[in-house]
Amino acid sequence: QVQLVESGGGLVQAGGSLRLSCTVSGSIFNINWYRQAPGKQRELVATITSGGSRNYAGSVKGRFTISRDNAKNTVYLQMNSLKPEDTAVYYCNNRFGLYDVWGQGTQVTVSS
């Protein structure tokens, strides 16, 4: 079975907002949101640890918020004040030690 499923991507104008969802089948450990734009390396965007600590890349700090709903086994990435440079495929990752599971990604496109 697919263990992580991302949704919520789409096309939005600069300055707009999107909320990405990552639905987890199984236990939520440390959740990372990554993104990868064409021709660029994969970038860690945001993390929420099993203990609830949150961290963000400097490029998104103050604009993006990571959160989780344990009852729904879902992690969210709220993205505000979007910029064209945020355009990428966004991936949800569930990781703890040797446990490392990825979703298939959702496309976010920000037009200028």
Coordinates of C-alpha atoms in Angstrom, one line a residue:
Q1 CA 0.0 0.0 0.0
V2 CA 1.0 3.6 -0.6
Q3 CA 2.1 4.9 2.8
L4 CA 2.2 8.7 2.1
V5 CA -0.1 10.6 -0.2
E6 CA 0.4 14.3 -0.9
S7 CA -2.4 16.6 -2.1
G8 CA -3.3 20.3 -2.4
G9 CA -0.9 21.4 -5.1
G10 CA -1.9 23.5 -8.0
L11 CA -1.5 26.8 -9.8
V12 CA -1.6 30.0 -7.8
Q13 CA -0.6 33.6 -8.5
A14 CA 2.3 35.2 -6.7
G15 CA 1.2 36.4 -3.3
G16 CA -1.4 33.7 -3.0
S17 CA -1.7 30.7 -0.7
L18 CA -1.9 26.9 -0.8
R19 CA -2.2 24.2 1.8
L20 CA -0.6 20.9 1.1
S21 CA -1.7 17.7 2.9
C22 CA 0.3 14.6 3.6
T23 CA -1.9 11.6 4.7
V24 CA 0.1 8.9 6.5
S25 CA -0.7 5.3 6.7
G26 CA 0.9 4.1 9.9
S27 CA 2.8 6.0 12.5
I28 CA 3.9 9.6 12.1
F29 CA 7.5 10.0 13.1
N30 CA 9.6 13.0 11.9
I31 CA 7.8 14.6 8.9
N32 CA 9.8 16.6 6.4
W33 CA 8.5 18.6 3.5
Y34 CA 11.0 18.7 0.6
R35 CA 10.8 20.4 -2.8
Q36 CA 12.6 20.0 -6.1
A37 CA 12.5 22.5 -8.9
P38 CA 13.6 21.6 -12.4
G39 CA 17.4 21.7 -12.7
K40 CA 17.9 22.2 -9.0
Q41 CA 18.7 19.9 -6.0
R42 CA 16.1 18.7 -3.6
E43 CA 15.6 21.2 -0.8
L44 CA 14.4 20.6 2.7
V45 CA 11.6 23.1 3.3
A46 CA 10.1 22.3 6.7
T47 CA 10.3 19.7 9.5
I48 CA 8.1 18.7 12.4
T49 CA 9.6 16.2 14.8
S50 CA 7.8 13.5 16.7
G51 CA 8.2 15.8 19.7
G52 CA 6.5 18.7 17.9
S53 CA 9.6 20.9 17.2
R54 CA 9.4 22.8 13.9
N55 CA 12.1 24.1 11.7
Y56 CA 12.0 25.9 8.3
A57 CA 14.4 26.8 5.5
G58 CA 15.4 30.4 5.6
S59 CA 13.8 30.9 2.2
V60 CA 10.3 30.1 3.6
K61 CA 10.5 31.2 7.2
G62 CA 7.7 33.5 8.1
R63 CA 5.6 32.4 5.1
F64 CA 5.2 28.6 5.5
T65 CA 3.8 26.7 8.5
I66 CA 4.0 23.0 9.2
S67 CA 1.5 21.3 11.4
R68 CA -0.1 18.0 12.1
D69 CA -3.5 16.5 13.1
N70 CA -2.7 13.2 14.8
A71 CA -6.4 12.1 14.8
K72 CA -6.4 12.3 11.0
N73 CA -2.8 11.0 10.6
T74 CA -2.2 14.1 8.4
V75 CA 0.5 16.7 8.2
Y76 CA 0.0 20.0 6.6
L77 CA 2.1 22.7 5.0
Q78 CA 0.4 26.0 4.8
M79 CA 2.1 28.2 2.3
N80 CA 1.4 31.9 2.2
S81 CA 2.8 34.8 0.3
L82 CA 3.9 32.5 -2.5
K83 CA 6.6 33.5 -4.9
P84 CA 7.5 32.2 -8.3
E85 CA 10.7 30.7 -6.8
D86 CA 8.5 28.4 -4.7
T87 CA 7.5 26.5 -7.9
A88 CA 8.5 22.9 -7.4
V89 CA 7.3 19.4 -6.8
Y90 CA 6.7 19.1 -3.1
Y91 CA 7.3 15.8 -1.3
C92 CA 6.3 14.5 2.1
N93 CA 8.8 12.3 4.0
N94 CA 8.3 10.2 7.1
R95 CA 11.6 9.4 8.8
F96 CA 13.0 7.9 11.9
G97 CA 16.4 6.3 11.9
L98 CA 16.4 3.6 9.2
Y99 CA 12.7 4.2 8.5
D100 CA 12.5 6.5 5.5
V101 CA 9.3 6.7 3.5
W102 CA 8.4 9.1 0.7
G103 CA 5.2 10.2 -1.0
Q104 CA 5.0 10.7 -4.8
G105 CA 4.8 14.5 -4.7
T106 CA 2.4 17.2 -5.6
Q107 CA 3.1 20.0 -8.1
V108 CA 3.0 23.7 -7.0
T109 CA 3.3 26.3 -9.6
V110 CA 3.4 30.0 -8.7
S111 CA 2.8 32.4 -11.6
S112 CA 4.2 36.0 -11.8

